[in-house]
Short mmCIF file of C-alpha atoms and ligand atoms in Angstrom, two decimals:
data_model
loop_
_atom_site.label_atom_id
_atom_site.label_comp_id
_atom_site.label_asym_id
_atom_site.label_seq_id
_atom_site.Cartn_x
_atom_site.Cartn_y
_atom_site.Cartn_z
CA UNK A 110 17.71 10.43 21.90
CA UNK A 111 13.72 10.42 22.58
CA UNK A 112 12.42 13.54 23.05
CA UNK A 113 9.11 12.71 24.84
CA UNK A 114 8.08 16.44 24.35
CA UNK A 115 7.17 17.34 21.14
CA UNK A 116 9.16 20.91 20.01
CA UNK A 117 7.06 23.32 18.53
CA UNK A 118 7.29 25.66 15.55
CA UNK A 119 5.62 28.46 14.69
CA UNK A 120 4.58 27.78 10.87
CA UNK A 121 4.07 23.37 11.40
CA UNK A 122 2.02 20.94 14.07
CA UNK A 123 3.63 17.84 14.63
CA UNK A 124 1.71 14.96 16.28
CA UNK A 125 2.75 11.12 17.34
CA UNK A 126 1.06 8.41 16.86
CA UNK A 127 3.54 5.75 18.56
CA UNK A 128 6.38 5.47 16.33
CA UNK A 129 5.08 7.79 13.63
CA UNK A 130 5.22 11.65 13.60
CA UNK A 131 2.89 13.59 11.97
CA UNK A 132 4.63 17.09 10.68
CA UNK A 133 1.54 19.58 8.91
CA UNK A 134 2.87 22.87 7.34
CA UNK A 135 0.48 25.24 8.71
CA UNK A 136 -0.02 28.65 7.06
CA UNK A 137 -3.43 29.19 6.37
CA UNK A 138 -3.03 32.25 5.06
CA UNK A 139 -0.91 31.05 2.06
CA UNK A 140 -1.91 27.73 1.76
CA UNK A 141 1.11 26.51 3.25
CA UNK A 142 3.40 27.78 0.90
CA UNK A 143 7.25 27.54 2.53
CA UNK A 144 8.73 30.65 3.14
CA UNK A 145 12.49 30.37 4.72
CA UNK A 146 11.41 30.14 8.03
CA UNK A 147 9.15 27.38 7.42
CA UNK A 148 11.66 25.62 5.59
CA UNK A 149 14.06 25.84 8.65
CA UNK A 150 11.82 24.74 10.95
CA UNK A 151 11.47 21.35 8.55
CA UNK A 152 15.06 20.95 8.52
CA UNK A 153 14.67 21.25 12.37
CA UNK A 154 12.32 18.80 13.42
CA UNK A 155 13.46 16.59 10.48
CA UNK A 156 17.09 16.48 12.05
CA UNK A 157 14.98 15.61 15.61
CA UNK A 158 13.19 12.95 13.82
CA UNK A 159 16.15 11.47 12.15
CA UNK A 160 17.75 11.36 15.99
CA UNK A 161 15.29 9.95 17.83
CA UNK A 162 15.69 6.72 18.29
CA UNK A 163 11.72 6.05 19.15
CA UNK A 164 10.50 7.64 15.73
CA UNK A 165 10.72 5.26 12.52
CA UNK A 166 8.46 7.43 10.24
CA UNK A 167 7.66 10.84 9.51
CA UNK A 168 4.35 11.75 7.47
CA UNK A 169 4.02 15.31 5.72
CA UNK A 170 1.44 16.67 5.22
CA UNK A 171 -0.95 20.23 4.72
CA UNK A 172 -3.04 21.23 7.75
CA UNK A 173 -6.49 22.24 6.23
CA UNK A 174 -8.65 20.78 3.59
CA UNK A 175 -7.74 22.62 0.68
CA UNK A 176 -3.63 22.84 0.21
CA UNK A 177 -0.78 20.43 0.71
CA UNK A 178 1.60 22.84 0.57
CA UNK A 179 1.00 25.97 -2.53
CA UNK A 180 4.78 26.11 -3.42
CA UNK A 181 7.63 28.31 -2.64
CA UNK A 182 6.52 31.72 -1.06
CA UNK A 183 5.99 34.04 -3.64
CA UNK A 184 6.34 37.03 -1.25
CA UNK A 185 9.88 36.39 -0.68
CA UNK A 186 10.44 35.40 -4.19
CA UNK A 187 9.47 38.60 -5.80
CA UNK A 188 12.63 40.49 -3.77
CA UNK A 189 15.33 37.95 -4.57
CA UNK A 190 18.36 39.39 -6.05
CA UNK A 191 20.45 36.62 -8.32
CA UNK A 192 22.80 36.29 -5.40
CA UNK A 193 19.44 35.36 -3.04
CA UNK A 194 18.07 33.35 -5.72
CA UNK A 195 20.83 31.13 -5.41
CA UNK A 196 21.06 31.08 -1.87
CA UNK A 197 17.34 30.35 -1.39
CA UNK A 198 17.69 27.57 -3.96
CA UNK A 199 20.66 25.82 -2.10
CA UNK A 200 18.97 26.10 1.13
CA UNK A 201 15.65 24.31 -0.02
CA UNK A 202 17.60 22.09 -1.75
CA UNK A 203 19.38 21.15 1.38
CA UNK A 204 16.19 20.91 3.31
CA UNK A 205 14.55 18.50 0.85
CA UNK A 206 18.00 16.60 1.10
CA UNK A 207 17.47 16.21 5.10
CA UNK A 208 14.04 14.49 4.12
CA UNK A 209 15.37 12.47 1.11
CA UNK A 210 18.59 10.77 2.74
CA UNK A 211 17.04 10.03 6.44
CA UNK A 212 17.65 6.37 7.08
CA UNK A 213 13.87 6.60 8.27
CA UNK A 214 10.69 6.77 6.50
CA UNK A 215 9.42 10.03 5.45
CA UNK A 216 6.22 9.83 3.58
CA UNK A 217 4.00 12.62 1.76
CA UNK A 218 0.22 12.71 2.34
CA UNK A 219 -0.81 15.30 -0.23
CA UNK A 220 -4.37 16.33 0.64
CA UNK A 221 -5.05 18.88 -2.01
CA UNK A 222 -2.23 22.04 -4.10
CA UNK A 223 1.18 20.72 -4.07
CA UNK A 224 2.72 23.36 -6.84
CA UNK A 225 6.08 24.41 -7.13
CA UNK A 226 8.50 23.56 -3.97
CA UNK A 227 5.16 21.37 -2.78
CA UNK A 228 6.01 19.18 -5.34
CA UNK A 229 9.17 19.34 -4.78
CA UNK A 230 9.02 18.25 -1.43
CA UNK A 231 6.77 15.86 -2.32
CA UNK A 232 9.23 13.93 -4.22
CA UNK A 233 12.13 14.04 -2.13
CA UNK A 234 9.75 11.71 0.27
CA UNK A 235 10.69 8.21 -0.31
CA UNK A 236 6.80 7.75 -1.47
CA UNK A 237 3.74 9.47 -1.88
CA UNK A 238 -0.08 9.18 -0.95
CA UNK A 239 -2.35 11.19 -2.65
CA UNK A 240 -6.44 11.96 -1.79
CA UNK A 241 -8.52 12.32 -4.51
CA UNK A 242 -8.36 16.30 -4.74
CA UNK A 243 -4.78 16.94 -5.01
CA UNK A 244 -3.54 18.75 -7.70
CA UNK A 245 0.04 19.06 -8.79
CA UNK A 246 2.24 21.66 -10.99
CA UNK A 247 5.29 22.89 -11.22
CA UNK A 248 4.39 26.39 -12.73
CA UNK A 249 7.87 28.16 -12.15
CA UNK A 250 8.27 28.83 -15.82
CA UNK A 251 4.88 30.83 -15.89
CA UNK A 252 6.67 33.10 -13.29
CA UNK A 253 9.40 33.17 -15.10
CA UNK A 254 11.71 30.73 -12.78
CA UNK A 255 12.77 27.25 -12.76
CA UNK A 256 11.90 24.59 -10.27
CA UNK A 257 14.86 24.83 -7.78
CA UNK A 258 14.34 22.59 -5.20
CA UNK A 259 15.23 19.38 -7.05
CA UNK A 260 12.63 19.18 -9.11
CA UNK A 261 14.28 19.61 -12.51
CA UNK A 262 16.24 16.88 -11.13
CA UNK A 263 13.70 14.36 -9.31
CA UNK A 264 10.78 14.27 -11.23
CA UNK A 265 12.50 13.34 -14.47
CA UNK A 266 14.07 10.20 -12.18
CA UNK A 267 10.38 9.62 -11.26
CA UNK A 268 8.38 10.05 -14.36
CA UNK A 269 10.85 9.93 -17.19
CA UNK A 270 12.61 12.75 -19.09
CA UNK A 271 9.77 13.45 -21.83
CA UNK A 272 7.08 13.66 -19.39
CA UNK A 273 9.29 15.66 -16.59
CA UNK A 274 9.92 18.00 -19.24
CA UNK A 275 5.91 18.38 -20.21
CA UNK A 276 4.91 18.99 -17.25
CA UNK A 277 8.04 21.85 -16.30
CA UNK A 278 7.99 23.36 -19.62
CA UNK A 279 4.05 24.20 -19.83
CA UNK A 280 3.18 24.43 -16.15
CA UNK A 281 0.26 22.08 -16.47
CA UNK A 282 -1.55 20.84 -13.50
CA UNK A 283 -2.53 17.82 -13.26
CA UNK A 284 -4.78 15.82 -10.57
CA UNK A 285 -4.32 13.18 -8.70
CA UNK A 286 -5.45 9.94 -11.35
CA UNK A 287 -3.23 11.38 -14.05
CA UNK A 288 -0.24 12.04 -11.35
CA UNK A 289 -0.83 8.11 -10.20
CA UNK A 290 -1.06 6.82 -13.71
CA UNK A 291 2.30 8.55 -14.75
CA UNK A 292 3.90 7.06 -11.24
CA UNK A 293 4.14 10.64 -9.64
CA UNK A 294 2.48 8.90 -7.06
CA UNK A 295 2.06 5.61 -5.35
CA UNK A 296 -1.26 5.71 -4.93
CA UNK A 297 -5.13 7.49 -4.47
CA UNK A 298 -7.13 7.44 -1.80
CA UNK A 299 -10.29 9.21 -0.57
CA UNK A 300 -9.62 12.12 1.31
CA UNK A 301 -11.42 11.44 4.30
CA UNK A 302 -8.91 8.60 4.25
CA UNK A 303 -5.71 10.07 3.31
CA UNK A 304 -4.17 10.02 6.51
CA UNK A 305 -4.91 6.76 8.10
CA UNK A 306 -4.10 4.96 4.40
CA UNK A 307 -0.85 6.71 5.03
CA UNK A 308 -0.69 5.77 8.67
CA UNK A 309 -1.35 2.19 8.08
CA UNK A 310 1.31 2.05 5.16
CA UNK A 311 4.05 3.96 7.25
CA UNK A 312 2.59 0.89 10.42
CA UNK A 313 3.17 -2.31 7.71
CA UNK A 314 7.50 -0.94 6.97
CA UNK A 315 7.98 -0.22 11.29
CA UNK A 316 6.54 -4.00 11.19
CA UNK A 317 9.57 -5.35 9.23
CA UNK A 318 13.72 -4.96 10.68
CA UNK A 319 14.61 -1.29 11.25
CA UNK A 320 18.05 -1.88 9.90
CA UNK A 321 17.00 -3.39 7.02
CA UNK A 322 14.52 -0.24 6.29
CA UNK A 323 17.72 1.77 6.73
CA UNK A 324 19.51 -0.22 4.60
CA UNK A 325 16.79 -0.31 1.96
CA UNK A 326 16.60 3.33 2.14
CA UNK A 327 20.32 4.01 2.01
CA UNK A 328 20.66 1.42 -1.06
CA UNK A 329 17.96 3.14 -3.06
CA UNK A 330 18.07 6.62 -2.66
CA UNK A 331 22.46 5.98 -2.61
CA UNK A 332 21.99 4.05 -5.80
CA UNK A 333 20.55 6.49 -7.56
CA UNK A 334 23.25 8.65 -8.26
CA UNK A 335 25.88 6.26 -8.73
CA UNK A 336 26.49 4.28 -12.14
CA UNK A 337 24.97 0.35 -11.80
CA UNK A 338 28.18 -1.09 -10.77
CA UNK A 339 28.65 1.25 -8.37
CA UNK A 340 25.07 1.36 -6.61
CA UNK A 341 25.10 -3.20 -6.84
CA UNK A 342 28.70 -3.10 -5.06
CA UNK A 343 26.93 -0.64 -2.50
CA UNK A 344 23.78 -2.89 -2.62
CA UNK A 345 26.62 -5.91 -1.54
CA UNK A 346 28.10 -3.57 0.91
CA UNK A 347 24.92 -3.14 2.50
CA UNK A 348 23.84 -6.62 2.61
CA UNK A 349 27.19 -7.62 4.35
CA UNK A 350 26.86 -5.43 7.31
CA UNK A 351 23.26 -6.73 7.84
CA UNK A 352 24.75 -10.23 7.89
CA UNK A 353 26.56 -9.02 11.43
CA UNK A 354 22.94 -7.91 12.90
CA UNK A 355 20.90 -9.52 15.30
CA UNK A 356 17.91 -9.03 13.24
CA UNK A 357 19.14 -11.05 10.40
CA UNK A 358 19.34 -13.87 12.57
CA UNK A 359 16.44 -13.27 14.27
CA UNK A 360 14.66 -12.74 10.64
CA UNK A 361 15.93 -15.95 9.51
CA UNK A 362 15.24 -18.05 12.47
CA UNK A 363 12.09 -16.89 13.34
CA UNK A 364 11.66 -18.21 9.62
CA UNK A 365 12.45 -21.51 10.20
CA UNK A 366 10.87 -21.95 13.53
CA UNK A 367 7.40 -20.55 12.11
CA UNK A 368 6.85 -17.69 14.18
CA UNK A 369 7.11 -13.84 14.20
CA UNK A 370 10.10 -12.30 14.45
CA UNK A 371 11.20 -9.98 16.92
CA UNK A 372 13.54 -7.39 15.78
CA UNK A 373 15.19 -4.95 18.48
CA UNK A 374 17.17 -2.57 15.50
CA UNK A 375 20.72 -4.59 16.27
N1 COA B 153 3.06 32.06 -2.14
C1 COA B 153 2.49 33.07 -1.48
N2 COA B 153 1.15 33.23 -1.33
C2 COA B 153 0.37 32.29 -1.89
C3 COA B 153 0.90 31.20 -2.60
C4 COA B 153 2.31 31.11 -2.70
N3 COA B 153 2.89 30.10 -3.35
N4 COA B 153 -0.13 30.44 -3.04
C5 COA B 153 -1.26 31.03 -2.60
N5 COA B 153 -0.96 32.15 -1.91
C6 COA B 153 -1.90 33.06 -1.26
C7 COA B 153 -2.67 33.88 -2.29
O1 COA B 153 -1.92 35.00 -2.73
C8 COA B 153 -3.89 34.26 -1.48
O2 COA B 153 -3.55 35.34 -0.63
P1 COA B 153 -4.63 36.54 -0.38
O3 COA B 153 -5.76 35.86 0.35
O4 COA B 153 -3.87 37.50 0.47
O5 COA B 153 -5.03 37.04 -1.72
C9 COA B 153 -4.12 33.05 -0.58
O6 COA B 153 -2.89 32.32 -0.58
C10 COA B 153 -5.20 32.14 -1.10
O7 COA B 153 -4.92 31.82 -2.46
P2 COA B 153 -5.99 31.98 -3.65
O8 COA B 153 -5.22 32.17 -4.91
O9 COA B 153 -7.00 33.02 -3.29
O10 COA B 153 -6.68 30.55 -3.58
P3 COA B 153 -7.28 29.70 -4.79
O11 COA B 153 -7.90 28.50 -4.16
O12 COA B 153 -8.13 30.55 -5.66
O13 COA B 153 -6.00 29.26 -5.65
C11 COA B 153 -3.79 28.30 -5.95
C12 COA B 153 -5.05 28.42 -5.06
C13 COA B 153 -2.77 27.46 -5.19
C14 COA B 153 -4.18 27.62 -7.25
C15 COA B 153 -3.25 29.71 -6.26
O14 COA B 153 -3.14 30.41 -5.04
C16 COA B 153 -1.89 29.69 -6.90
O15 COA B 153 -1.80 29.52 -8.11
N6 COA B 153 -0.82 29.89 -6.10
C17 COA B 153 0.53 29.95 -6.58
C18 COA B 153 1.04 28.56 -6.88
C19 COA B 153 2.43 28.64 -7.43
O16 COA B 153 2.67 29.24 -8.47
N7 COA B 153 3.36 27.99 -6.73
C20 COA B 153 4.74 27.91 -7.14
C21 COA B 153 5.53 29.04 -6.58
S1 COA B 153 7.20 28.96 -7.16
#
């Protein structure tokens, strides 16, 4: 399904660049901090991404200069009963899931605050750009909350246990040459930059097999939570029902006979 008309929402702008959407949480007034209908509208035109047969990558990002996104919406925090709490938890949880286990791209472009569910978002992207001004946090326990939309969970697969649990336990922010040194992120770039950095990265993965991006995807983000037995059988799994695909002829061939390959996602 191509939906030549892009949907529109009222808390993100989405723009295309060929194959490559561009999704900005927009809420200027917060500094793009998700409140529930924000988050719905991600799971929304994530879900139309993940259908659409023309899209292979989906870059998120903050619209402005200042915030990526501030976190969870504090406003709607403050009124949460326990029941709520859990609720609101689940659903972001779910959201960031939608992002995580597309068999497409989804990249983060953090251009500036990515605290609390920011960074949480952030790291359900299968990578993450960073400009030179971002600044990340999870400060939940200085509100007197956890991180609950995966980050208790992710960022100790990203960074390690010890330094997962620094950074939850005291709230520290940290800026963008300590978050690429510890591997929060892949890399830094200018700000001016950000963007078409991320572009151009999203533009060299479209280049290679679609299938085996999906495959790639499924394998890694799959893997994770099974045991290593489990996750190389899955690997093997994966590489078998490539073996059927045109591409992986086409790959192979196009090998042989020295010349590029044309892949057609079959
Ligand atoms: N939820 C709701 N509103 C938020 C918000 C959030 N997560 N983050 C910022 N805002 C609002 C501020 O209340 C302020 O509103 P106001 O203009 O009505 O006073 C506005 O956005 C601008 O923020 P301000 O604090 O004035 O900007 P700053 O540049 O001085 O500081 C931050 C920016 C991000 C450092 C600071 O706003 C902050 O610490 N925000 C909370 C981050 C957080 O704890 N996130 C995790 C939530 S679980």
């Amino acid at each position: 399904m191509s939906t030549a008309i892009l949907p529109t929402y009222k808390n993100l702008t989405l723009e295309r660049r060929g194959p490559i959407t561009l999704l900005s949480v927009n809420r200027p007034d917060v500094l793009n901090a998700l409140n529930r209908e924000t988050l719905g509208e991600i799971e929304d035109c994530t879900r139309r991404f993940r259908e659409d047969d023309e899209q292979g990558a989906l870059i998120v990002t903050g619209a402005g200069e200042k915030s990526f996104i501030s976190g969870a919406d504090i406003n709607e925090l403050a009124v949460l009963d326990p029941r709520g709490a859990e609720e609101i938890s689940r659903f972001g949880q779910r959201v960031l899931d939608v992002l995580e286990q597309a068999p497409k791209l989804v990249i983060a472009a953090i251009n500036g605050y990515a605290f609390g569910g920011g960074c949480e978002l952030a790291l359900a992207c299968h990578m993450r750009l960073a400009s030179d001004n971002a600044v990340f946090g999870l400060p939940e326990v200085s509100l007197g909350i956890i991180p609950g939309y995966g980050g208790t969970q992710r960022l100790p697969r990203l960074v390690g246990p010890g330094r997962a649990l620094e950074l939850i336990l005291t709230g520290r922010r940290i800026k963008a040459d300590e978050a690429e040194r510890i591997g929060l992120v892949n890399r830094v770039v200018p700000r001016e930059q950000l963007l078409e950095e991320t572009v151009k990265l999203a533009q060299a993965i479209l280049k290679n097999g679609p299938l085996a991006v999906a495959a790639v995807l499924e394998s890694v983000t799959r893997g994770a939570g099974l045991t290593l037995p489990d996750a190389l059988r899955f690997e093997s799994g994966l590489f078998g029902i490539l073996a059927a695909s045109h591409d992986m002829h086409e790959g192979l061939k196009a090998f042989l006979e020295k010349r590029p390959a044309q892949f057609e996602g079959r």
